[in-house]
Amino acid sequence: MNYETLYRQSIEQPEAFWAEQARAIDWHKPFDRVLEYDQPPFRRWFAGGETNLCFNAVDRHLAERGEQLALAAISTETGERKHYTYRELHREVNAFAAVLVELGVGRGDRVVIYMPNMAEAVFAVLACARIGAIHSVVFGGFAAHNLALRIDDARAKLVICADAGMRAGKVIRYKPLLDAAIEQAQFPPEHVLVVSRGLDPELTLVEGRDLDYATLKARHLDAQVPVAWLESNEPSYLLYTSGTTGKPKGVQRDVGGHAVALALSMRTVFDVGPGQVMFSTSDVGWAVGHSYNIYGPLLVGATSLLYEGTPLNPDPGIWWQLCAEYGVRTMFSSPTAIRVLKKQDPAWLRKHALPDFRWLFLAGEPLDEPTARWISEGLGKPVIDNYWQTETGWPVLCLHPGLGLKPVKFGSPGLPNFGYKLRVINEVTGQDAAANEKGVLVAQPPLPPGCLTTVWNDDERFLRSYFGHFNELLYSSLDWAIRDDDGYTFILGRTDDVINVAGHRLGTREIEEAVATHSSVAEAAVIGVQDEVKGQVPVVFATLKSPLSEKSARHAAALALQQRVVDQLGAVARPARVYLVGALPKTRSGKLLRRSIQALAETRDAGDLSTLDDPNALEDIRTSLARGADAGS
Ligand code: ATP
Ligand code: MG
């Protein structure tokens, strides 16, 4: 069936559509109703049905593909590669689940997982799913404060951590960070389970609280832990949003709807089926990691590649080398990662023949056209933008190569995914925007399966954050968008990224795009800074592909960027100042932290920096501000 027919059915006859899709997973008990929607916007998909994510991801493949590779965990940091067939994965997950049971963890208990991209992180996630415990993976790059907040919010009974992770050859000790987090936490966990790779010679365990995984596992090597059959709407996991716009929200996911949506997306969006190979470069701590490193590929009997390391080590061709070696069909990464590669010789993209490679998906932030073209032409493969949020768990906007690829329009992640009744709404009138007119992207509830069911322990925040923006009950994406005549949607940035220049509303994102089209620019961030006359003025912070040290050269380069914006967007958008900087502050997930730059530019406190990736980047901004702009004043 083609995309149009299926999409129409998903909107006009959602129950028939989703009942059909639900056949892609195994149900222990069939659901009574496809959709229960008596308390909008809360909805219950597949109500009364009983299933289990671990069973669907692992057990049910044993008969047909027990000896097939399920997981390859590759670390170019430790130099290790670990391979697990479905049968081996089943054994590892059962052993892990047995250890959890021994520690008194059961259905509904929360388990925080603080680990890098290593095989045991996948086992831990699946073991929780097996016994009905609710996992909450916390990105390993977060330090004590962030971790403590999440431990407290979830009231975790157990924290599973690695002894350490590694990045660019450097060992990052996780355990001391966890110890500090538990010190800060109001509700410390009963136990800490430490999975050690022997990376930290100073690893210390707290007597009575901390346990060594290998020691406990030895007692359960051949364990068979029964699957906990969960009602479709019981929580399966919690995952906090990136915190780009404020305090992270604890996104809660269900069981059945989650499984059904992922299975559907594997087939229609990512074009990956049984026996095929998917490589997602995401960290397991992000939504992409949950959906497309762990659950998605395994639910459909595919092979998942899990990667620990940078895209540059041992050389900038490493990702393509792995794609060649493992026969990767679909790869999933982020624009940020591609921009890192963009600073390297494009010859690396052609070094390895990739006969099996079909698609490179990118998501997480706007994909600018120069970056999309650079990677697509360099690899000679289609690059597929797709838009989603931690909240949705699977793409909202995408093209569906699995159903026959639609024409790519650079700058647009594409068309609505199944079950998403999307509209673009004028933020003031609440009316539908006309084609090519800017508004807020919203979804009319009920949200499709796979999307968040609520904010953990905070239905009020769920309603206020997402459904409280318009008179009508609508899920707000909090992103600006326009939809063109062909129905392609373009994301123009976050609703809090709009600046008002002398009464003109400008998206910082559009100005960034204009700056980024200049061939000298690696990356740009634009913020609105208070101005006595105009209210706000745009200010550009840009990194150059080849940094300039000489003052007059910097001035000339900065002027050229100012002019570029004027040429593309008009004089009203002229950046008041341009700063050429060494680095831009980003969240741990690679998203620009405009709110921190803005705070510095307005000489306010930079705010909560706990989600910041590289604190030096802010220092760099501070120094540049003190030194004065490279153009403008
Ligand atoms: P928080 O909600 O805590 O502020 P966050 O929104 O950064 O954090 P995520 O859920 O990780 O947390 O990111 C989702 C957001 O990323 C989207 O709302 C959108 O702004 C941006 N995004 C994701 N994919 C794309 C894409 N393909 N094009 C443009 N923007 C994208
Ligand atoms: Mg968000």
XYZ file of C-alpha atoms in Angstrom, residues 22 102 170 181 218 243 251 288 293 392 410 438 447 451 487 524 593 603-604 619:
20
model
C -0.943 -4.346 16.256
C 17.521 -11.234 43.401
C 39.922 9.496 27.995
C 24.565 12.120 42.979
C 27.817 -15.890 38.035
C 16.345 20.452 28.625
C 8.421 11.485 29.429
C 16.693 7.667 19.389
C 19.341 1.186 18.938
C 6.789 11.278 20.489
C 15.853 20.066 1.364
C 4.140 30.365 9.595
C -1.831 11.235 19.935
C 3.862 8.984 22.077
C 1.988 19.244 2.322
C 26.007 29.627 13.657
C 21.824 26.364 23.878
C 24.893 40.061 31.085
C 22.547 37.885 33.042
C 33.859 30.857 28.375
